[in-house]
Short mmCIF file of C-alpha atoms and ligand atoms in Angstrom, two decimals:
data_model
loop_
_atom_site.label_atom_id
_atom_site.label_comp_id
_atom_site.label_asym_id
_atom_site.label_seq_id
_atom_site.Cartn_x
_atom_site.Cartn_y
_atom_site.Cartn_z
CA MET A 1 48.76 24.22 196.19
CA GLN A 2 46.62 27.17 197.08
CA SER A 3 42.99 26.12 197.59
CA ILE A 4 40.21 27.63 195.50
CA GLU A 5 38.21 29.91 197.73
CA LYS A 6 34.45 29.59 198.20
CA LEU A 7 31.71 32.07 199.06
CA LYS A 8 31.44 32.39 202.85
CA PHE A 9 27.82 33.46 203.20
CA LEU A 10 26.27 34.62 199.95
CA THR A 11 24.81 32.25 197.37
CA GLU A 12 25.63 32.74 193.69
CA SER A 13 22.07 33.79 193.05
CA GLN A 14 22.26 36.42 195.83
CA VAL A 15 25.48 37.73 194.26
CA ARG A 16 23.73 38.21 190.92
CA SER A 17 20.60 39.76 192.41
CA ILE A 18 22.56 42.25 194.54
CA ALA A 19 24.78 43.23 191.62
CA GLN A 20 21.76 43.78 189.38
CA GLN A 21 19.79 45.67 192.00
CA PHE A 22 22.54 47.92 193.42
CA GLY A 23 25.31 47.90 190.81
CA THR A 24 28.99 47.14 191.39
CA PRO A 25 31.19 47.69 193.24
CA VAL A 26 29.16 47.26 196.41
CA PHE A 27 29.91 46.15 199.96
CA VAL A 28 27.60 43.42 201.25
CA TYR A 29 27.30 42.50 204.94
CA SER A 30 25.40 39.73 206.69
CA ARG A 31 23.36 40.73 209.72
CA GLU A 32 23.05 37.13 210.86
CA ARG A 33 26.81 36.66 210.83
CA ILE A 34 27.52 39.96 212.57
CA GLU A 35 25.10 39.00 215.34
CA LYS A 36 26.74 35.57 215.68
CA SER A 37 30.17 37.16 215.98
CA CYS A 38 28.80 39.51 218.65
CA ASP A 39 27.45 36.50 220.59
CA THR A 40 30.82 34.77 220.38
CA ALA A 41 32.62 37.87 221.66
CA LEU A 42 30.08 38.33 224.47
CA ALA A 43 30.78 34.73 225.56
CA PHE A 44 34.48 35.52 226.11
CA PRO A 45 35.59 33.69 229.26
CA ASN A 46 35.88 36.02 232.25
CA ALA A 47 36.15 35.82 236.01
CA TYR A 48 34.21 38.87 237.22
CA GLY A 49 32.26 40.36 234.36
CA LEU A 50 32.89 41.50 230.81
CA THR A 51 32.31 44.51 228.60
CA VAL A 52 32.82 44.15 224.86
CA ARG A 53 33.65 47.33 222.97
CA TYR A 54 33.50 47.40 219.20
CA ALA A 55 36.56 49.09 217.70
CA MET A 56 34.39 51.12 215.36
CA LYS A 57 37.27 52.15 213.10
CA ALA A 58 36.90 48.64 211.62
CA ASN A 59 33.60 49.69 210.08
CA PRO A 60 31.62 52.66 211.37
CA ASN A 61 28.50 52.29 209.25
CA ARG A 62 25.47 53.46 211.20
CA THR A 63 23.46 50.25 210.73
CA ILE A 64 26.39 48.10 211.80
CA LEU A 65 26.78 50.18 214.96
CA GLU A 66 23.06 49.90 215.60
CA ILE A 67 23.25 46.10 215.29
CA MET A 68 26.13 46.08 217.80
CA LYS A 69 24.24 48.38 220.17
CA ARG A 70 21.20 46.09 220.22
CA LYS A 71 23.56 43.29 221.22
CA GLY A 72 24.77 45.31 224.23
CA ILE A 73 28.17 46.04 222.76
CA GLN A 74 29.88 49.33 223.66
CA ILE A 75 32.32 51.50 221.73
CA ASP A 76 36.05 51.92 221.33
CA ALA A 77 36.51 55.22 219.49
CA SER A 78 39.88 56.03 217.92
CA SER A 79 39.27 59.71 217.33
CA GLU A 80 36.95 62.37 218.66
CA TYR A 81 35.10 62.22 215.36
CA GLU A 82 34.37 58.55 215.91
CA ALA A 83 33.16 59.34 219.44
CA ARG A 84 30.82 62.02 218.05
CA ARG A 85 29.61 59.65 215.36
CA ALA A 86 28.75 56.99 217.95
CA LEU A 87 26.94 59.63 220.04
CA HIS A 88 25.00 60.68 216.97
CA TYR A 89 23.95 57.08 216.34
CA GLY A 90 22.47 56.82 219.82
CA PHE A 91 25.20 55.45 222.07
CA ASN A 92 25.29 56.91 225.58
CA PRO A 93 28.46 58.82 226.41
CA SER A 94 29.10 56.29 229.19
CA GLU A 95 29.24 53.53 226.56
CA ILE A 96 32.10 55.20 224.68
CA MET A 97 35.80 55.12 225.45
CA LEU A 98 38.10 57.40 223.48
CA THR A 99 41.55 55.96 222.76
CA SER A 100 43.18 58.31 220.28
CA GLN A 101 46.69 58.84 218.95
CA GLU A 102 46.04 62.55 218.68
CA LEU A 103 44.88 64.44 221.77
CA ALA A 104 41.23 65.20 221.07
CA LYS A 105 40.83 68.93 220.49
CA GLY A 106 37.34 68.59 221.94
CA ILE A 107 38.44 66.57 224.98
CA LYS A 108 36.76 68.93 227.48
CA GLU A 109 33.32 68.75 225.93
CA LEU A 110 33.44 64.99 225.37
CA VAL A 111 34.58 64.20 228.92
CA GLU A 112 31.98 66.58 230.37
CA LYS A 113 29.35 64.67 228.41
CA GLY A 114 30.53 61.45 230.06
CA VAL A 115 32.80 59.84 227.45
CA THR A 116 35.65 57.86 229.08
CA PHE A 117 39.04 59.27 228.20
CA ASN A 118 41.90 56.79 227.83
CA ALA A 119 45.22 58.64 228.15
CA CYS A 120 47.61 57.27 225.54
CA SER A 121 50.71 59.36 226.33
CA LEU A 122 52.19 61.40 229.17
CA ARG A 123 51.13 64.55 227.35
CA GLN A 124 47.53 63.34 227.13
CA LEU A 125 47.58 62.42 230.82
CA GLU A 126 48.94 65.83 231.77
CA ALA A 127 46.33 67.59 229.58
CA PHE A 128 43.53 65.61 231.21
CA GLY A 129 44.87 66.33 234.71
CA ASN A 130 44.97 70.02 233.93
CA LEU A 131 41.34 70.05 232.84
CA PHE A 132 39.91 67.57 235.32
CA PRO A 133 41.89 67.37 238.57
CA GLY A 134 40.56 64.74 240.96
CA LYS A 135 38.72 62.84 238.24
CA GLU A 136 38.79 59.17 237.24
CA ILE A 137 40.89 58.25 234.23
CA SER A 138 41.81 55.25 232.14
CA ILE A 139 45.42 54.84 230.95
CA ARG A 140 46.78 52.98 227.94
CA PHE A 141 50.15 51.33 228.40
CA ASN A 142 52.51 49.83 225.88
CA PRO A 143 53.40 46.63 227.75
CA GLY A 144 56.70 46.27 225.94
CA LEU A 145 55.81 43.45 223.61
CA GLY A 146 53.48 43.14 220.70
CA SER A 147 52.16 40.85 218.07
CA GLY A 148 50.56 41.67 214.78
CA HIS A 149 50.05 39.70 211.62
CA THR A 150 52.38 42.12 209.87
CA LYS A 151 54.91 44.62 211.21
CA LYS A 152 52.54 47.36 210.11
CA THR A 153 49.72 46.22 212.41
CA ASP A 154 51.92 45.59 215.43
CA VAL A 155 51.14 48.25 218.04
CA GLY A 156 53.08 46.97 221.06
CA GLY A 157 56.81 46.84 221.76
CA ASN A 158 59.46 49.50 221.32
CA THR A 159 58.73 50.00 217.62
CA SER A 160 55.24 51.27 218.43
CA SER A 161 54.19 54.73 219.60
CA PHE A 162 50.83 53.54 220.96
CA GLY A 163 50.33 53.91 224.72
CA ILE A 164 52.64 54.92 227.54
CA TRP A 165 55.85 52.90 227.61
CA HIS A 166 55.72 50.48 230.55
CA GLU A 167 59.01 51.72 231.97
CA GLU A 168 57.55 55.20 232.37
CA ILE A 169 55.15 54.12 235.07
CA SER A 170 56.89 56.27 237.68
CA LYS A 171 56.27 59.35 235.52
CA VAL A 172 52.63 58.30 235.23
CA LYS A 173 52.40 58.06 239.01
CA GLU A 174 53.89 61.54 239.40
CA ILE A 175 51.29 63.08 237.08
CA VAL A 176 48.48 61.08 238.70
CA LYS A 177 49.59 62.35 242.11
CA LYS A 178 50.05 65.94 240.94
CA TYR A 179 46.44 66.14 239.73
CA ASP A 180 44.95 63.69 242.25
CA LEU A 181 43.66 61.51 239.40
CA LYS A 182 42.04 58.12 240.04
CA VAL A 183 43.25 55.45 237.63
CA PHE A 184 40.13 53.28 237.50
CA LYS A 185 41.08 51.45 234.31
CA VAL A 186 44.26 50.13 232.74
CA HIS A 187 44.29 49.45 229.01
CA THR A 188 46.62 47.58 226.65
CA HIS A 189 46.14 46.71 223.00
CA ILE A 190 49.07 45.15 221.22
CA GLY A 191 47.92 44.88 217.65
CA SER A 192 45.82 43.13 215.13
CA GLY A 193 46.20 39.44 214.55
CA SER A 194 47.79 38.60 217.90
CA ASP A 195 49.32 35.28 218.73
CA PRO A 196 47.27 33.60 221.53
CA ALA A 197 50.42 32.75 223.50
CA VAL A 198 51.55 36.36 223.40
CA TRP A 199 48.04 37.45 224.37
CA LYS A 200 48.27 35.50 227.64
CA ILE A 201 51.65 36.98 228.48
CA VAL A 202 50.35 40.48 227.75
CA ALA A 203 47.36 39.81 230.01
CA GLN A 204 49.79 39.00 232.85
CA VAL A 205 51.97 42.03 232.17
CA SER A 206 48.81 44.19 232.07
CA LEU A 207 47.64 42.76 235.39
CA ASP A 208 51.05 43.61 236.88
CA ILE A 209 50.57 47.19 235.71
CA ALA A 210 47.01 47.28 237.10
CA ALA A 211 48.36 46.08 240.47
CA GLN A 212 50.30 49.34 240.76
CA PHE A 213 47.10 51.41 240.78
CA PRO A 214 45.05 50.62 243.88
CA GLU A 215 41.93 52.31 242.46
CA CYS A 216 41.98 50.20 239.30
CA ARG A 217 38.83 48.09 238.96
CA ILE A 218 38.75 47.46 235.20
CA LEU A 219 41.34 45.91 232.92
CA ASN A 220 40.89 46.41 229.19
CA LEU A 221 42.96 43.96 227.14
CA GLY A 222 42.20 45.49 223.75
CA GLY A 223 41.38 43.65 220.55
CA GLY A 224 43.52 42.08 217.91
CA PHE A 225 41.99 38.60 217.81
CA LYS A 226 43.26 37.02 214.65
CA VAL A 227 40.69 36.19 212.03
CA GLY A 228 41.55 33.88 209.13
CA ARG A 229 40.37 35.28 205.83
CA MET A 230 41.89 32.59 203.62
CA GLU A 231 40.86 28.91 203.73
CA ASP A 232 44.23 27.90 205.16
CA GLU A 233 44.29 30.57 207.89
CA LYS A 234 42.98 29.96 211.40
CA THR A 235 40.62 32.16 213.40
CA THR A 236 41.35 32.65 217.10
CA ASP A 237 39.11 30.56 219.32
CA LEU A 238 38.10 33.05 222.01
CA GLN A 239 37.22 30.25 224.42
CA VAL A 240 40.75 28.86 224.08
CA ILE A 241 42.63 32.13 224.57
CA GLY A 242 40.22 33.38 227.25
CA LYS A 243 40.20 30.39 229.61
CA PRO A 244 43.75 30.75 231.01
CA VAL A 245 43.13 34.42 231.63
CA ILE A 246 40.30 33.62 234.09
CA GLU A 247 42.85 32.15 236.48
CA LEU A 248 45.12 35.15 236.13
CA PHE A 249 42.23 37.43 237.18
CA GLN A 250 41.40 35.13 240.13
CA GLU A 251 45.02 35.16 241.30
CA PHE A 252 44.98 38.94 241.02
CA ALA A 253 41.86 39.11 243.23
CA LYS A 254 43.49 36.89 245.86
CA LYS A 255 46.66 38.93 245.91
CA ASN A 256 45.29 42.45 245.54
CA GLY A 257 41.72 42.15 246.79
CA THR A 258 40.13 43.53 243.60
CA LYS A 259 37.87 41.52 241.35
CA LEU A 260 38.76 43.21 238.09
CA HIS A 261 36.08 43.66 235.47
CA MET A 262 37.43 42.74 232.04
CA GLU A 263 36.99 44.58 228.76
CA ILE A 264 37.91 43.47 225.27
CA GLU A 265 37.82 45.57 222.10
CA PRO A 266 37.48 43.46 218.98
CA GLY A 267 37.19 45.18 215.62
CA SER A 268 38.27 42.59 213.05
CA PHE A 269 36.76 39.70 214.98
CA LEU A 270 33.26 41.17 214.78
CA MET A 271 33.38 42.10 211.12
CA VAL A 272 36.10 40.64 208.87
CA ASN A 273 34.37 37.60 207.43
CA ASN A 274 30.90 39.11 207.65
CA GLY A 275 31.34 41.41 204.67
CA VAL A 276 32.44 41.21 201.04
CA ILE A 277 33.07 43.54 198.13
CA LEU A 278 31.09 42.54 195.12
CA THR A 279 32.94 43.60 191.97
CA ALA A 280 32.68 42.79 188.28
CA VAL A 281 35.37 41.88 185.74
CA ASP A 282 35.88 44.94 183.56
CA ASP A 283 38.79 43.74 181.45
CA ILE A 284 41.25 40.89 181.00
CA VAL A 285 44.70 41.67 179.60
CA SER A 286 47.85 39.65 179.17
CA THR A 287 51.57 40.45 179.03
CA GLY A 288 52.59 37.36 177.07
CA ASN A 289 54.01 33.95 177.84
CA LYS A 290 56.53 35.20 180.37
CA GLY A 291 54.10 37.72 181.81
CA TYR A 292 50.78 37.58 183.54
CA THR A 293 47.07 37.49 182.91
CA PHE A 294 45.53 40.50 184.63
CA LEU A 295 41.94 40.43 185.73
CA LYS A 296 40.78 44.02 186.05
CA VAL A 297 37.85 44.56 188.37
CA ASP A 298 35.66 47.66 188.82
CA ALA A 299 36.96 48.40 192.33
CA GLY A 300 40.39 49.37 193.55
CA MET A 301 42.34 50.99 196.35
CA ASP A 302 39.53 53.54 196.59
CA VAL A 303 37.37 50.66 197.87
CA ASN A 304 39.95 48.48 199.62
CA THR A 305 43.39 49.87 200.45
CA ARG A 306 44.62 46.90 202.45
CA PRO A 307 46.46 45.09 199.64
CA ALA A 308 48.40 48.24 198.76
CA LEU A 309 49.04 49.13 202.41
CA TYR A 310 49.85 45.71 203.89
CA ALA A 311 50.05 43.34 200.91
CA ALA A 312 46.96 41.96 202.66
CA LYS A 313 45.43 38.83 201.18
CA HIS A 314 41.76 38.37 200.43
CA PRO A 315 39.98 35.37 198.98
CA PHE A 316 38.56 35.98 195.49
CA VAL A 317 35.60 33.99 194.25
CA ILE A 318 34.42 34.09 190.64
CA VAL A 319 30.66 33.96 190.15
CA PRO A 320 29.55 33.70 186.52
CA LYS A 321 27.21 36.43 185.40
CA GLU A 322 24.96 33.78 183.92
CA GLY A 323 24.63 30.04 184.21
CA THR A 324 26.96 27.77 186.14
CA HIS A 325 30.72 27.88 186.27
CA SER A 326 32.71 25.57 183.99
CA GLY A 327 34.83 24.39 186.91
CA LYS A 328 38.01 25.39 185.03
CA THR A 329 40.62 27.31 186.99
CA ALA A 330 43.06 30.02 185.91
CA GLU A 331 45.95 32.04 187.31
CA TYR A 332 45.43 35.76 187.58
CA VAL A 333 46.85 38.94 188.94
CA ILE A 334 43.81 40.85 190.15
CA VAL A 335 44.10 44.54 189.41
CA GLY A 336 42.13 47.48 190.73
CA HIS A 337 40.66 50.22 188.55
CA CYS A 338 42.82 53.10 189.78
CA CYS A 339 45.55 54.65 187.67
CA GLU A 340 48.25 53.70 190.12
CA SER A 341 50.74 50.87 189.73
CA GLY A 342 50.28 49.91 193.38
CA ASP A 343 46.59 49.23 192.89
CA LEU A 344 46.98 45.45 192.83
CA PHE A 345 44.57 43.31 194.80
CA THR A 346 47.02 40.42 194.63
CA GLN A 347 50.20 42.02 195.77
CA ALA A 348 53.60 40.77 196.94
CA GLU A 349 55.01 42.13 200.19
CA GLY A 350 57.00 45.19 199.25
CA GLY A 351 54.94 45.61 196.08
CA GLY A 352 54.59 44.01 192.66
CA PRO A 353 52.16 41.46 191.31
CA ILE A 354 51.56 37.91 192.51
CA THR A 355 49.21 35.42 190.92
CA ILE A 356 46.39 33.50 192.49
CA THR A 357 44.37 30.58 191.23
CA THR A 358 40.63 31.13 190.98
CA GLY A 359 37.84 29.84 188.81
CA GLU A 360 38.21 30.97 185.21
CA ALA A 361 36.57 34.35 184.61
CA LYS A 362 34.90 36.06 181.67
CA LEU A 363 34.18 39.73 181.11
CA GLY A 364 31.19 40.77 183.20
CA ASP A 365 31.53 37.90 185.70
CA TYR A 366 31.44 38.81 189.34
CA VAL A 367 34.50 38.70 191.59
CA VAL A 368 33.55 38.49 195.24
CA VAL A 369 36.31 39.81 197.49
CA GLU A 370 35.80 37.98 200.76
CA GLY A 371 37.05 39.03 204.19
CA ALA A 372 36.17 42.66 203.50
CA GLY A 373 33.90 43.49 206.45
CA ALA A 374 36.59 45.32 208.43
CA TYR A 375 39.13 48.00 207.50
CA CYS A 376 37.97 48.16 203.90
CA SER A 377 35.04 50.54 203.63
CA SER A 378 36.41 52.55 206.60
CA MET A 379 40.01 52.70 205.45
CA SER A 380 39.77 53.18 201.71
CA VAL A 381 41.48 55.95 199.76
CA LYS A 382 38.15 57.56 199.04
CA ASN A 383 37.66 59.49 195.83
CA TYR A 384 41.05 58.72 194.34
CA ASN A 385 40.58 59.09 190.56
CA SER A 386 37.29 60.72 191.63
CA PHE A 387 35.64 57.35 192.01
CA PRO A 388 32.63 57.75 194.29
CA GLU A 389 32.42 56.20 197.75
CA THR A 390 31.02 52.66 197.43
CA ALA A 391 27.48 51.72 198.36
CA GLU A 392 26.84 49.28 201.22
CA VAL A 393 24.10 46.67 201.45
CA LEU A 394 22.97 44.55 204.39
CA VAL A 395 21.54 41.06 203.98
CA GLY A 396 18.78 40.97 206.59
CA LEU A 397 17.73 38.09 208.85
CA ASP A 398 14.94 37.32 206.35
CA ASP A 399 17.47 37.38 203.46
CA SER A 400 16.16 40.73 202.22
CA PHE A 401 18.65 43.29 200.85
CA GLN A 402 18.73 46.71 202.42
CA LEU A 403 20.79 49.62 201.17
CA ILE A 404 22.62 50.96 204.25
CA ARG A 405 24.74 53.52 202.45
CA LYS A 406 24.08 55.08 199.09
CA ARG A 407 26.76 55.32 196.47
CA GLN A 408 28.24 58.81 196.53
CA ASN A 409 27.46 61.01 193.56
CA LEU A 410 29.65 63.46 191.70
CA GLU A 411 27.95 66.47 193.35
CA GLN A 412 29.02 65.14 196.74
CA ILE A 413 32.60 64.77 195.56
CA PHE A 414 32.91 68.45 194.73
CA GLN A 415 30.52 69.95 197.22
CA ASN A 416 33.22 71.28 199.59
CA GLU A 417 35.33 72.82 196.87
CA VAL A 418 35.17 76.56 196.69
CA SER A 419 35.07 78.31 193.37
CA VAL A 420 37.28 81.42 193.55
CA SER A 421 37.82 84.14 190.99
CA LEU A 422 41.24 83.78 189.38
C1 PLP B 1 42.12 49.02 216.28
C2 PLP B 1 41.96 48.82 217.72
C3 PLP B 1 41.29 47.71 218.22
C4 PLP B 1 40.75 46.61 217.34
O1 PLP B 1 41.74 45.87 216.71
P1 PLP B 1 41.31 44.59 215.85
O2 PLP B 1 42.59 44.02 215.39
O3 PLP B 1 40.46 45.07 214.75
O4 PLP B 1 40.56 43.68 216.76
C5 PLP B 1 41.09 47.63 219.58
N1 PLP B 1 41.58 48.59 220.43
C6 PLP B 1 42.26 49.66 219.98
C7 PLP B 1 42.75 50.66 220.93
C8 PLP B 1 42.48 49.81 218.61
O5 PLP B 1 43.15 50.87 218.18
#
């Protein structure tokens, strides 16, 4: 039987206070937990030094980036806009690496500032060479195998367009030679939710690629450390997956004479279980004996798109609006507030409702969506049904609540629209 989920860091009384003070829906993050996750990542086993980059696409809120920065964590930016955002929040250009699917239109300016460019395709490599002959460059390879917790988050192997296909290394060498580029870093990232065994193999394959570039002194092994959201899911132990990789780096140094610096780029690992969405039950409807009981909450795919996109699972915890919970359980389909049949928080793979067992809920009770610190606020289908962007609150080290993003207002939703005469 599925286990009833519990609150991971908030108390019931904090849930009520935050809901009353800031309204629902609202994202809530824990500074203490984010800092702990940073410490765990910074303790990743390594042979000759480590840089941790935060994959800021997971959650680019300014305050969260500032917490990471104080911890000495650097940035993995997935678009030039993310790179500019990190610059704006006070990161040095040298602390930012740009790994983007689309060739940054502003590549020249960003690289001149000192942002590290990570070429993700032959075209990107060629474009960089053209602009910056003789310069140092990082290159992302697709090592030919991948591992993600769903097919949709798998970004290695021949079904993925991310990085230069490992068999094209001779073409890479031609371009590198043509422009006299210095490949100082090799990068691989095979997807979110990686299997530890696959991670070790990818580390070896990545080292073999690095060995082909004599100027390489850094190996970036990407992110993708699996984080369990649900009670019965496991979180990767970084000490366990990191240890065997130390030896691989030492063997590399013996063979090739270079003590490679290691980089990792966690996104999920730093944030997933350190944030929740606090929602309230807006309605409860039923479709009869052979149907379902639907719990409608005041948030939807405009707040968290993951269930619709991946059939992603989140724990749901019912917190009574008043008093203590009866202890009774019930089976629900949890539904979002958007007018869209796919807006189901409890969703089967391929679509359609599935039920979960939670504590029994009444109208107005709170539903805490756990495991919502990463890829929720950043990835949501903002403004669908003209719902405003959700507010975000940080629980401070002294348990105070700080608003770190205001709820959007209607003015802001239509501010870029242009009124024309018809
Ligand atoms: C998204 C991404 C990451 C982070 O992945 P997680 O699964 O969140 O750890 C790291 N590196 C690159 C290049 C990415 O695109």
